[in-house]
Every structure is written in C-alpha cells, then in structure tokens.
Amino acid sequence: GGLAPYLAELERKVSEHHRLAFQSKDGESDWQLLLEEGEMKVYRREVEEDGIVVDPLKAQNVVKGVTAHEICHYFWDVDIRMEWETTVEIVKLVEKISDDTVVVYQTHKRMWPTMQRDSLFVSSIRQVDTGDDEGPSWVVCNFSVDHPSLPVSNKCVRVKLNIGLVCKTLVTPPADGQPITRDDVSCKIAYAAYVNPGGWVPASVLRTLAKREYPRFLRKFSAYVQGKTKDKPIMF
Ligand SMILES: O=S(=O)(CCO)c1ccc(-c2ccc(C3CCCC3)c([C@@H]3C[C@@H]3c3ccccn3)c2)cc1
C-alpha cells in the first residue's frame, strides 16, 4: 500500500535506535542531565531547527519485576494506551500493517498557551538480536508518516516524531535451579524521543513541558507495567 516506502525507513530507524540505545554518550558531551532519580536518568540536548525547539531526549531506567518483552508490549499496544498515557486525548488505530506494525493517530492534550497537537505514526514492535552474549533486545519504534486517510487538520498542528524504546531483560538466576520468579527479573530501558512540535512553541514553554512530562511518563508507565504483570506469568 501507500506505506511501503515507510517500511524500509522503519527498518532503518529500528536499527538506529537499537545501535544508539545503550551506547554511552561520552562522545556527545552536550547531553544535559535533566533528572536522576534512582535508576532513572533523563538527558536532553538543546537543539533548534528554524527557530523551533526540537530537543532530542534520552532516558535510561531499570524497572524491577518485568521483562523487556512486557515493557515493549504494553508500550506498543494501542488498546491499553489510554490506561497509562495521560497527555493524549484521542488514540485511533488507523491501519494494521502486520501483527507487529500499525499506523496510529493521536491528539495530544492542548498545552496552554500552545495550539493542540496531533500525531500520525507507524508503530512497530520486534525482537532484535544483539549478536553478543547479552541476549536479544525488544524494540518499539514510533515514527511519523503521512497517510492519505488522515490529512493534516486545521484544528491541530501535526508533530513529527521519532521515538525508540529499546529494552533488555536482566535475570539474576535463582539459587539451585529454582524456577525464575519476578523477583529475579528486571528490564533495562533506553528511551529516545525526537519530537518536532510542527510549529513554533516558546522555547521555555516546551522545555519546561518536556522536563516535567518525560519523567512523569517514564514513572507512570513503568509502574503501570509492574501493576499489570505482577500476577501474570512472566512473558520473556
Ligand atoms: O513516547 S510516545 O511515542 C508515547 C505515545 O503517546 C510520545 C511521547 C511524547 C510525544 C509528544 C507529543 C507532543 C509534544 C508537545 C509538542 C508541542 C506541544 C506538545 C511533546 C512534548 C515533549 C513534551 C511531552 C513529553 C511527554 C509527554 C507529553 N508531552 C511530546 C509524542 C509521542
């Protein structure tokens, strides 16, 4: 369909997010540590394109009691998004491309004084082999596409986004061959977000918004997955 060209771009973006996820940022010294809270570290670089703030965001976290597959599954599943995503108003499945790749339309709650935003993106979940002994990663990539059935509306400004969630399951093997329980697993998360607001937003407004909302999303989403999975069999 009309999305075929995007599927090649999707594979490139998944590989890029996977390659960059756990790479130390020493090379790029211009990452500003926004927040450090336990295992959660949130960084940002201050970047403007044509006077528009497009600050890349990077975050790492370790979530106890859940696996990489579980974190990525709950992040990717459109049906339950409203259970953890507090900044969106409408979430719509526009097209199912395959069992692991969909097109999603979202309107984001209006953040005074900015105009309301919407987003239209391909969202794909898959396992990626790391090639080394660390075992596979699970990756979700959300990136903006144009779709004939969702033209840009005059009500919202269309953001352009490229989001990567790359996760690894850490297992501390239980003593003497006991079965693995949730006390023995945790998920190492690397989240990267490139969001272009699609139109001018005061730099201070957007930076304050990002500084508050990204950590809030990471806290809320991590706790949400722990709650949803605690009485369920482990999904490796
Ligand atoms: O990880 S996701 O794929 C989860 C799927 O829902 C995702 C996360 C964040 C966004 C996002 C969309 C719009 C905006 C702004 C632009 C001008 C006015 C609103 C922002 C700014 C950065 C701040 C922000 C960060 C986190 C949550 C909400 N707000 C972020 C989109 C997708």
Coordinates of N, CA and C and ligand atoms in Angstrom, one line a residue:
G1 N 0.8 -1.2 0.0 CA 0.0 0.0 0.0 C 0.9 1.2 0.0
G2 N 0.2 2.4 0.4 CA 0.9 3.7 0.3 C 2.0 3.7 1.3
L3 N 2.1 2.7 2.2 CA 3.1 2.8 3.3 C 4.4 2.1 3.0
A4 N 4.4 1.4 1.8 CA 5.6 0.5 1.5 C 6.9 1.3 1.7
P5 N 7.0 2.5 1.2 CA 8.3 3.2 1.4 C 8.7 3.4 2.8
Y6 N 7.6 3.5 3.7 CA 7.9 3.8 5.1 C 8.5 2.5 5.7
L7 N 8.2 1.3 5.2 CA 8.6 0.1 5.9 C 10.1 0.0 5.8
A8 N 10.7 0.5 4.7 CA 12.2 0.4 4.6 C 12.8 1.4 5.6
E9 N 12.1 2.6 5.7 CA 12.6 3.6 6.7 C 12.4 3.1 8.1
L10 N 11.4 2.3 8.3 CA 11.1 1.8 9.6 C 12.3 0.9 10.0
E11 N 12.7 0.0 9.1 CA 13.8 -0.9 9.5 C 15.1 -0.1 9.8
R12 N 15.3 0.9 9.0 CA 16.5 1.7 9.3 C 16.4 2.4 10.7
K13 N 15.2 2.9 11.0 CA 15.1 3.6 12.3 C 15.2 2.6 13.5
V14 N 14.6 1.4 13.3 CA 14.7 0.4 14.4 C 16.2 0.0 14.6
S15 N 16.9 -0.2 13.5 CA 18.4 -0.5 13.7 C 19.1 0.7 14.4
E16 N 18.8 1.9 14.0 CA 19.4 3.1 14.5 C 19.2 3.2 16.0
H17 N 17.9 3.0 16.4 CA 17.6 3.1 17.8 C 18.3 2.0 18.6
H18 N 18.3 0.8 18.0 CA 19.0 -0.3 18.7 C 20.5 0.0 18.9
R19 N 21.1 0.5 17.8 CA 22.5 0.8 17.8 C 22.9 1.8 18.9
L20 N 22.0 2.9 19.0 CA 22.4 4.0 19.8 C 21.9 3.8 21.3
A21 N 21.0 2.8 21.5 CA 20.3 2.8 22.8 C 21.3 2.7 24.0
F22 N 22.1 1.7 24.0 CA 22.9 1.5 25.3 C 24.3 2.0 25.1
Q23 N 24.5 2.8 24.0 CA 25.8 3.4 23.7 C 26.0 4.5 24.7
S24 N 27.2 4.5 25.3 CA 27.5 5.6 26.3 C 27.5 6.9 25.5
K25 N 27.1 7.9 26.2 CA 27.0 9.2 25.5 C 28.3 10.1 25.7
D26 N 29.3 9.4 26.1 CA 30.6 10.2 26.4 C 30.9 11.0 25.2
G27 N 30.7 10.3 24.0 CA 31.1 11.0 22.7 C 30.4 12.3 22.6
E28 N 29.2 12.3 22.9 CA 28.4 13.6 22.8 C 28.3 14.2 24.1
S29 N 29.3 15.1 24.4 CA 29.3 15.7 25.8 C 28.2 16.7 26.0
D30 N 27.4 17.0 24.9 CA 26.5 18.1 25.1 C 25.1 17.6 25.6
W31 N 25.1 16.4 26.1 CA 23.8 15.9 26.7 C 23.8 16.5 28.1
Q32 N 22.7 17.2 28.4 CA 22.4 17.8 29.7 C 21.6 16.8 30.6
L33 N 22.1 16.5 31.8 CA 21.3 15.6 32.7 C 20.2 16.4 33.3
L34 N 19.0 16.0 32.9 CA 17.8 16.8 33.4 C 17.4 16.3 34.7
L35 N 17.5 15.0 35.0 CA 17.0 14.4 36.2 C 17.6 13.1 36.5
E36 N 17.9 12.8 37.7 CA 18.4 11.5 38.1 C 17.6 11.1 39.3
E37 N 17.0 9.9 39.2 CA 16.1 9.5 40.3 C 16.2 8.0 40.4
G38 N 17.0 7.5 41.4 CA 17.2 6.1 41.5 C 17.9 5.6 40.2
E39 N 17.4 4.6 39.5 CA 18.0 4.1 38.3 C 17.6 4.9 37.1
M40 N 16.7 5.9 37.3 CA 16.2 6.6 36.1 C 17.1 7.8 35.9
K41 N 17.6 8.0 34.6 CA 18.4 9.1 34.2 C 17.8 9.7 33.0
V42 N 17.5 11.0 33.0 CA 16.9 11.7 31.8 C 17.8 12.8 31.3
Y43 N 18.2 12.7 30.0 CA 19.1 13.7 29.4 C 18.4 14.4 28.2
R44 N 18.9 15.6 27.9 CA 18.4 16.3 26.8 C 19.5 17.1 26.1
R45 N 19.4 17.3 24.8 CA 20.3 18.2 24.1 C 19.4 19.4 23.6
E46 N 19.9 20.6 23.8 CA 19.1 21.7 23.3 C 19.4 22.0 21.8
V47 N 18.4 21.7 21.0 CA 18.6 21.9 19.5 C 17.4 22.7 19.0
E48 N 17.6 23.6 18.1 CA 16.6 24.4 17.4 C 16.7 24.2 15.9
E49 N 15.6 24.0 15.2 CA 15.6 24.0 13.8 C 14.7 25.1 13.3
D50 N 15.2 26.0 12.5 CA 14.4 27.1 12.1 C 13.7 27.8 13.2
G51 N 14.4 27.9 14.3 CA 13.8 28.7 15.5 C 12.8 27.8 16.3
I52 N 12.6 26.5 15.9 CA 11.7 25.6 16.6 C 12.5 24.7 17.5
V53 N 12.1 24.6 18.7 CA 12.8 23.7 19.7 C 12.5 22.2 19.3
V54 N 13.6 21.5 19.0 CA 13.4 20.1 18.7 C 14.3 19.2 19.6
D55 N 14.5 19.6 20.8 CA 15.5 18.9 21.7 C 15.3 17.4 21.7
P56 N 16.4 16.7 21.3 CA 16.3 15.2 21.5 C 16.4 14.9 23.0
L57 N 15.6 13.8 23.3 CA 15.6 13.4 24.7 C 16.1 11.9 24.8
K58 N 16.9 11.6 25.8 CA 17.3 10.3 26.0 C 17.1 9.9 27.5
A59 N 16.6 8.7 27.7 CA 16.4 8.3 29.1 C 16.7 6.9 29.3
Q60 N 17.3 6.6 30.5 CA 17.6 5.2 30.9 C 16.8 4.9 32.2
N61 N 16.4 3.7 32.3 CA 15.7 3.3 33.6 C 15.9 1.8 33.7
V62 N 15.7 1.3 35.0 CA 15.7 -0.1 35.2 C 14.4 -0.4 36.0
V63 N 13.5 -1.2 35.4 CA 12.2 -1.5 36.0 C 12.2 -2.9 36.6
K64 N 12.0 -3.0 37.9 CA 12.1 -4.4 38.5 C 10.8 -5.2 38.3
G65 N 11.0 -6.5 38.2 CA 9.9 -7.4 38.1 C 9.2 -7.5 36.8
V66 N 9.7 -6.9 35.8 CA 9.1 -7.0 34.4 C 10.2 -7.3 33.4
T67 N 9.8 -7.9 32.2 CA 10.8 -8.2 31.2 C 10.7 -7.2 30.0
A68 N 11.7 -7.2 29.2 CA 11.8 -6.3 28.0 C 10.6 -6.5 27.1
H69 N 10.2 -7.8 27.0 CA 9.0 -8.1 26.1 C 7.8 -7.4 26.7
E70 N 7.6 -7.5 28.0 CA 6.4 -7.0 28.7 C 6.4 -5.4 28.5
I71 N 7.5 -4.8 28.8 CA 7.6 -3.3 28.7 C 7.2 -2.9 27.3
C72 N 7.8 -3.5 26.3 CA 7.6 -3.1 24.9 C 6.2 -3.5 24.5
H73 N 5.6 -4.6 24.9 CA 4.3 -5.0 24.6 C 3.3 -3.9 25.1
Y74 N 3.4 -3.5 26.3 CA 2.4 -2.5 26.9 C 2.6 -1.1 26.3
F75 N 3.9 -0.9 25.9 CA 4.1 0.5 25.3 C 3.5 0.5 23.9
W76 N 3.6 -0.7 23.2 CA 3.1 -0.7 21.8 C 1.6 -0.9 21.6
D77 N 1.0 -1.6 22.6 CA -0.4 -2.0 22.5 C -1.3 -0.8 22.5
V78 N -1.9 -0.4 21.3 CA -2.8 0.7 21.2 C -4.0 0.6 22.1
D79 N -4.5 -0.6 22.3 CA -5.8 -0.8 23.0 C -5.7 -0.3 24.5
I80 N -4.5 -0.4 25.1 CA -4.5 0.0 26.5 C -3.7 1.3 26.7
R81 N -3.4 2.0 25.6 CA -2.6 3.2 25.7 C -3.2 4.2 26.7
M82 N -4.5 4.4 26.6 CA -5.2 5.4 27.5 C -5.1 5.1 29.0
E83 N -4.7 3.8 29.3 CA -4.6 3.5 30.7 C -3.3 4.1 31.3
W84 N -2.3 4.4 30.5 CA -1.1 5.0 31.1 C -0.7 6.3 30.5
E85 N -1.2 6.6 29.3 CA -0.8 7.9 28.6 C -1.7 9.0 29.0
T86 N -1.3 9.9 29.9 CA -2.2 10.9 30.4 C -2.1 12.2 29.5
T87 N -1.3 12.3 28.5 CA -1.2 13.5 27.7 C -1.9 13.4 26.4
V88 N -2.5 12.3 26.1 CA -3.2 12.2 24.8 C -4.7 12.2 25.1
E89 N -5.5 12.7 24.1 CA -6.9 12.8 24.2 C -7.6 11.7 23.4
I90 N -7.1 11.5 22.1 CA -7.7 10.5 21.2 C -6.6 9.6 20.8
V91 N -6.8 8.3 20.8 CA -5.9 7.3 20.2 C -6.7 6.5 19.2
K92 N -6.2 6.5 18.0 CA -7.0 5.8 17.0 C -6.1 4.8 16.2
L93 N -6.5 3.5 16.0 CA -5.7 2.6 15.2 C -6.2 2.9 13.7
V94 N -5.3 3.4 12.9 CA -5.6 3.8 11.6 C -5.5 2.6 10.6
E95 N -4.5 1.9 10.8 CA -4.3 0.7 9.9 C -3.4 -0.3 10.6
K96 N -3.7 -1.6 10.3 CA -2.9 -2.7 10.9 C -2.1 -3.2 9.7
I97 N -0.8 -3.0 9.7 CA 0.1 -3.4 8.6 C 0.4 -4.8 8.7
S98 N 0.7 -5.2 10.0 CA 1.1 -6.7 10.2 C 0.8 -6.9 11.7
D99 N 1.1 -8.1 12.2 CA 0.9 -8.4 13.6 C 1.7 -7.5 14.6
D100 N 2.8 -6.9 14.0 CA 3.7 -6.1 14.9 C 3.9 -4.7 14.4
T101 N 3.1 -4.3 13.4 CA 3.3 -3.0 12.9 C 1.9 -2.3 12.5
V102 N 1.6 -1.2 13.2 CA 0.3 -0.5 13.0 C 0.6 1.0 12.7
V103 N -0.5 1.6 12.2 CA -0.4 3.1 12.0 C -1.4 3.7 13.0
V104 N -0.9 4.6 13.8 CA -1.7 5.2 14.9 C -1.9 6.7 14.7
Y105 N -3.1 7.2 15.1 CA -3.3 8.7 15.1 C -3.7 9.1 16.5
Q106 N -3.0 10.1 17.0 CA -3.3 10.6 18.4 C -3.4 12.1 18.4
T107 N -4.4 12.6 19.2 CA -4.4 14.0 19.5 C -3.8 14.2 20.9
H108 N -2.9 15.1 21.1 CA -2.3 15.4 22.4 C -3.1 16.5 23.1
K109 N -3.2 16.3 24.4 CA -3.9 17.4 25.2 C -3.3 18.7 24.9
R110 N -4.1 19.7 24.7 CA -3.6 21.1 24.5 C -2.8 21.6 25.7
M111 N -1.6 22.0 25.4 CA -0.7 22.5 26.5 C -0.7 24.0 26.4
W112 N -1.5 24.7 27.2 CA -1.6 26.2 27.1 C -0.1 26.7 27.2
P113 N 0.3 27.7 26.5 CA -0.5 28.5 25.5 C -0.4 28.0 24.1
T114 N 0.0 26.7 23.9 CA 0.3 26.2 22.5 C -1.0 25.7 21.9
M115 N -1.0 25.7 20.6 CA -2.2 25.1 19.9 C -2.1 23.6 20.1
Q116 N -3.3 22.9 20.0 CA -3.3 21.5 20.2 C -2.5 20.8 19.1
R117 N -1.9 19.7 19.4 CA -1.1 18.9 18.5 C -1.8 17.6 18.2
D118 N -1.4 17.0 17.0 CA -1.8 15.6 16.8 C -0.6 14.9 16.1
S119 N -0.7 13.6 16.1 CA 0.5 12.9 15.6 C -0.1 11.7 14.8
L120 N 0.6 11.3 13.7 CA 0.2 10.2 12.9 C 1.5 9.4 12.7
F121 N 1.6 8.2 13.2 CA 2.9 7.5 13.1 C 2.7 6.0 12.9
V122 N 3.8 5.4 12.4 CA 3.9 3.9 12.3 C 4.4 3.5 13.6
S123 N 3.9 2.4 14.2 CA 4.4 1.9 15.5 C 4.7 0.4 15.3
S124 N 5.9 0.0 15.6 CA 6.3 -1.4 15.3 C 7.1 -1.9 16.5
I125 N 6.8 -3.2 16.8 CA 7.4 -3.9 17.9 C 8.1 -5.1 17.4
R126 N 9.3 -5.4 17.8 CA 10.1 -6.6 17.4 C 11.2 -6.9 18.4
Q127 N 11.7 -8.2 18.2 CA 12.8 -8.6 19.0 C 14.1 -8.4 18.1
V128 N 15.1 -7.9 18.6 CA 16.4 -7.6 17.8 C 17.5 -8.4 18.4
D129 N 18.2 -9.2 17.7 CA 19.3 -10.0 18.2 C 20.5 -9.0 18.3
T130 N 21.2 -9.1 19.5 CA 22.3 -8.1 19.7 C 23.6 -8.8 19.2
G131 N 23.5 -10.1 18.9 CA 24.8 -10.7 18.4 C 25.8 -11.0 19.5
D132 N 25.7 -10.3 20.7 CA 26.7 -10.6 21.7 C 25.9 -11.5 22.7
D133 N 26.6 -11.8 23.8 CA 26.0 -12.8 24.8 C 24.9 -12.2 25.6
E134 N 24.6 -10.9 25.4 CA 23.6 -10.3 26.3 C 22.2 -10.7 26.0
G135 N 22.0 -11.5 25.0 CA 20.6 -11.9 24.7 C 19.9 -10.8 23.9
P136 N 18.7 -11.1 23.3 CA 18.1 -10.2 22.4 C 17.5 -9.0 23.2
S137 N 17.3 -7.9 22.4 CA 16.6 -6.8 22.9 C 15.2 -6.8 22.3
W138 N 14.3 -6.1 23.0 CA 12.9 -5.8 22.4 C 12.9 -4.3 22.1
V139 N 12.4 -4.0 20.9 CA 12.4 -2.6 20.5 C 11.0 -2.2 20.0
V140 N 10.6 -1.0 20.4 CA 9.4 -0.4 19.8 C 9.8 0.9 19.1
C141 N 9.4 1.1 17.9 CA 9.8 2.4 17.2 C 8.5 3.1 16.7
N142 N 8.3 4.3 17.1 CA 7.1 5.1 16.6 C 7.7 6.2 15.8
F143 N 7.3 6.3 14.5 CA 7.8 7.5 13.7 C 6.7 8.0 12.8
S144 N 6.7 9.3 12.6 CA 5.7 10.0 11.8 C 5.7 9.6 10.4
V145 N 4.4 9.5 9.9 CA 4.2 9.2 8.4 C 3.1 10.1 7.9
D146 N 3.0 10.3 6.6 CA 1.8 10.9 6.1 C 0.9 9.8 5.6
H147 N -0.4 10.0 5.9 CA -1.3 8.9 5.5 C -2.5 9.5 4.8
P148 N -2.8 9.0 3.6 CA -3.9 9.6 2.8 C -5.2 9.8 3.6
S149 N -5.5 8.9 4.5 CA -6.8 9.0 5.2 C -6.8 9.9 6.4
L150 N -5.6 10.4 6.7 CA -5.6 11.4 7.9 C -4.9 12.7 7.5
P151 N -5.5 13.5 6.6 CA -4.8 14.7 6.2 C -4.6 15.6 7.4
V152 N -3.6 16.5 7.3 CA -3.4 17.4 8.5 C -4.7 18.2 8.6
S153 N -5.2 18.3 9.9 CA -6.4 19.1 10.1 C -6.1 20.5 10.5
N154 N -7.0 21.4 10.3 CA -6.7 22.8 10.7 C -6.9 23.0 12.2
K155 N -7.4 22.0 12.9 CA -7.6 22.2 14.3 C -6.3 21.9 15.1
C156 N -5.5 21.0 14.6 CA -4.3 20.7 15.3 C -3.0 20.9 14.4
V157 N -1.9 21.1 15.2 CA -0.6 21.2 14.5 C 0.0 19.8 14.5
R158 N 0.4 19.3 13.4 CA 0.9 17.9 13.3 C 2.4 17.9 13.8
V159 N 2.6 17.1 14.8 CA 4.0 17.0 15.3 C 4.7 15.9 14.4
K160 N 6.0 16.0 14.3 CA 6.8 15.0 13.6 C 7.6 14.3 14.7
L161 N 7.5 13.0 14.8 CA 8.2 12.3 16.0 C 8.9 11.1 15.5
N162 N 10.0 10.8 16.2 CA 10.7 9.5 16.0 C 11.1 9.1 17.4
I163 N 10.4 8.0 17.9 CA 10.6 7.5 19.2 C 11.2 6.1 19.2
G164 N 12.2 5.8 20.1 CA 12.7 4.5 20.2 C 12.6 4.0 21.6
L165 N 12.1 2.8 21.8 CA 12.1 2.2 23.2 C 12.9 0.9 23.0
V166 N 14.1 0.8 23.6 CA 14.9 -0.4 23.4 C 15.1 -1.0 24.8
C167 N 14.7 -2.3 25.0 CA 14.7 -2.9 26.3 C 15.5 -4.2 26.3
K168 N 16.1 -4.5 27.5 CA 16.8 -5.7 27.7 C 16.4 -6.3 29.0
T169 N 16.2 -7.6 29.0 CA 15.8 -8.3 30.2 C 17.0 -8.7 31.0
L170 N 17.0 -8.4 32.3 CA 18.1 -8.8 33.2 C 17.6 -9.9 34.1
V171 N 18.3 -11.0 34.2 CA 17.8 -12.1 35.0 C 18.9 -12.5 36.0
T172 N 18.6 -12.5 37.3 CA 19.6 -13.0 38.3 C 19.1 -14.4 38.6
P173 N 19.9 -15.4 38.1 CA 19.4 -16.8 38.2 C 19.2 -17.2 39.7
P174 N 18.1 -17.8 40.0 CA 17.8 -18.1 41.4 C 18.7 -19.3 41.8
A175 N 18.9 -19.4 43.1 CA 19.8 -20.5 43.6 C 19.3 -21.8 43.2
D176 N 20.2 -22.8 43.2 CA 19.9 -24.2 43.0 C 18.7 -24.5 42.1
G177 N 18.8 -23.9 40.9 CA 17.8 -24.3 39.8 C 16.4 -24.1 40.1
Q178 N 16.1 -23.2 41.1 CA 14.7 -22.8 41.4 C 14.1 -22.1 40.1
P179 N 12.8 -22.2 39.9 CA 12.2 -21.5 38.7 C 12.4 -20.0 38.9
I180 N 12.6 -19.3 37.7 CA 12.7 -17.9 37.8 C 11.4 -17.2 38.2
T181 N 11.5 -16.3 39.2 CA 10.2 -15.6 39.5 C 10.4 -14.1 39.2
R182 N 9.4 -13.3 39.4 CA 9.5 -11.9 39.0 C 10.6 -11.2 39.9
D183 N 10.9 -11.8 41.0 CA 11.9 -11.2 41.9 C 13.3 -11.3 41.2
D184 N 13.4 -12.2 40.2 CA 14.7 -12.4 39.6 C 14.8 -11.7 38.3
V185 N 13.8 -11.0 37.8 CA 13.9 -10.3 36.5 C 13.8 -8.8 36.7
S186 N 14.4 -8.1 35.8 CA 14.2 -6.6 35.6 C 14.4 -6.3 34.2
C187 N 14.0 -5.0 33.8 CA 14.1 -4.6 32.4 C 14.9 -3.3 32.4
K188 N 16.0 -3.4 31.6 CA 16.8 -2.2 31.4 C 16.2 -1.4 30.1
I189 N 15.9 -0.2 30.3 CA 15.2 0.6 29.3 C 16.1 1.7 28.8
A190 N 16.1 1.9 27.4 CA 16.7 3.1 26.8 C 15.6 3.7 26.0
Y191 N 15.2 4.9 26.3 CA 14.1 5.6 25.6 C 14.7 6.8 24.9
A192 N 14.4 6.9 23.6 CA 14.9 8.1 22.9 C 13.7 8.8 22.2
A193 N 13.6 10.1 22.3 CA 12.5 10.8 21.7 C 13.0 12.0 20.9
Y194 N 12.6 12.1 19.6 CA 12.9 13.3 18.8 C 11.5 13.7 18.4
V195 N 11.0 14.8 19.0 CA 9.7 15.4 18.7 C 9.8 16.8 18.1
N196 N 9.4 17.0 16.9 CA 9.4 18.3 16.3 C 7.9 18.8 16.5
P197 N 7.7 19.9 17.2 CA 6.3 20.3 17.5 C 5.5 20.8 16.3
G198 N 6.2 20.8 15.1 CA 5.4 21.1 13.9 C 5.1 22.6 13.7
G199 N 5.4 23.4 14.7 CA 5.1 24.8 14.5 C 5.7 25.5 15.8
W200 N 5.8 26.8 15.7 CA 6.6 27.5 16.8 C 5.9 27.3 18.2
V201 N 6.7 27.0 19.2 CA 6.3 27.0 20.6 C 7.4 27.7 21.4
P202 N 7.0 28.6 22.3 CA 8.0 29.3 23.1 C 9.0 28.3 23.7
A203 N 10.3 28.5 23.5 CA 11.3 27.6 23.9 C 11.2 27.2 25.4
S204 N 10.9 28.2 26.2 CA 10.8 28.0 27.6 C 9.6 27.1 27.9
V205 N 8.5 27.3 27.2 CA 7.3 26.5 27.5 C 7.6 25.1 27.1
L206 N 8.2 24.8 26.0 CA 8.4 23.4 25.5 C 9.4 22.7 26.4
R207 N 10.5 23.5 26.8 CA 11.5 22.8 27.6 C 11.0 22.5 29.0
T208 N 10.1 23.4 29.5 CA 9.5 23.1 30.8 C 8.6 21.9 30.7
L209 N 7.8 21.9 29.7 CA 6.9 20.8 29.4 C 7.6 19.5 29.3
A210 N 8.6 19.4 28.5 CA 9.4 18.2 28.3 C 10.1 17.7 29.7
K211 N 10.6 18.7 30.4 CA 11.3 18.4 31.6 C 10.3 17.8 32.7
R212 N 9.1 18.2 32.6 CA 8.1 17.6 33.5 C 7.5 16.3 33.0
E213 N 7.1 16.3 31.7 CA 6.3 15.2 31.2 C 7.1 13.9 30.8
Y214 N 8.3 14.1 30.4 CA 9.0 12.8 30.1 C 9.3 12.0 31.3
P215 N 9.8 12.6 32.4 CA 10.0 11.8 33.6 C 8.7 11.2 34.2
R216 N 7.6 12.1 34.0 CA 6.3 11.6 34.5 C 5.8 10.4 33.7
F217 N 6.0 10.4 32.4 CA 5.6 9.3 31.6 C 6.4 8.1 32.0
L218 N 7.8 8.2 32.2 CA 8.6 7.1 32.5 C 8.2 6.4 33.8
R219 N 7.9 7.3 34.8 CA 7.5 6.8 36.2 C 6.2 6.1 36.0
K220 N 5.2 6.8 35.4 CA 3.8 6.2 35.4 C 3.8 5.0 34.5
F221 N 4.5 5.0 33.4 CA 4.4 3.8 32.5 C 5.1 2.6 33.2
S222 N 6.2 2.8 33.8 CA 6.9 1.7 34.5 C 6.1 1.1 35.6
A223 N 5.4 1.9 36.4 CA 4.6 1.4 37.5 C 3.4 0.7 36.9
Y224 N 2.9 1.2 35.8 CA 1.7 0.6 35.1 C 2.0 -0.8 34.7
V225 N 3.2 -1.0 34.1 CA 3.5 -2.4 33.6 C 3.7 -3.3 34.8
Q226 N 4.4 -2.8 35.8 CA 4.6 -3.6 37.0 C 3.2 -4.1 37.6
G227 N 2.3 -3.1 37.6 CA 0.9 -3.4 38.2 C 0.2 -4.4 37.3
K228 N 0.3 -4.2 36.0 CA -0.4 -5.1 35.0 C 0.1 -6.5 35.0
T229 N 1.4 -6.7 35.3 CA 2.0 -8.0 35.1 C 2.2 -8.8 36.4
K230 N 2.0 -8.1 37.6 CA 2.5 -8.7 38.8 C 1.9 -10.1 39.1
D231 N 0.6 -10.3 38.7 CA 0.0 -11.6 39.0 C 0.0 -12.5 37.7
K232 N 0.7 -12.1 36.7 CA 0.6 -12.8 35.4 C 1.9 -13.6 35.2
P233 N 1.8 -14.8 34.5 CA 3.1 -15.5 34.2 C 4.0 -14.5 33.4
I234 N 5.3 -14.8 33.6 CA 6.4 -13.9 33.0 C 6.4 -14.1 31.5
M235 N 6.3 -12.9 30.8 CA 6.3 -13.0 29.3 C 7.8 -12.7 28.9
F236 N 8.6 -13.7 28.6 CA 10.0 -13.5 28.2 C 10.1 -13.0 26.7
Ligands
LIG1 O1 6.6 8.0 23.5 S1 5.5 8.3 22.7 O2 5.5 7.8 21.3 C1 4.1 7.6 23.5 C2 2.9 7.5 22.7 O3 2.0 8.5 23.0 C3 5.3 10.0 22.6 C4 5.8 10.8 23.6 C5 5.7 12.2 23.5 C6 5.1 12.8 22.4 C7 4.9 14.3 22.4 C8 3.9 14.9 21.6 C9 3.8 16.3 21.6 C10 4.6 17.1 22.5 C11 4.4 18.6 22.5 C12 4.8 19.4 21.3 C13 4.2 20.7 21.4 C14 3.0 20.6 22.4 C15 3.0 19.1 22.9 C16 5.6 16.5 23.2 C17 6.4 17.3 24.1 C18 7.7 16.9 24.7 C19 6.5 17.1 25.6 C20 5.8 15.9 26.2 C21 6.6 14.8 26.6 C22 6.0 13.7 27.1 C23 4.6 13.6 27.1 C24 3.9 14.7 26.6 N1 4.5 15.9 26.2 C25 5.7 15.1 23.2 C26 4.6 12.0 21.4 C27 4.7 10.6 21.5

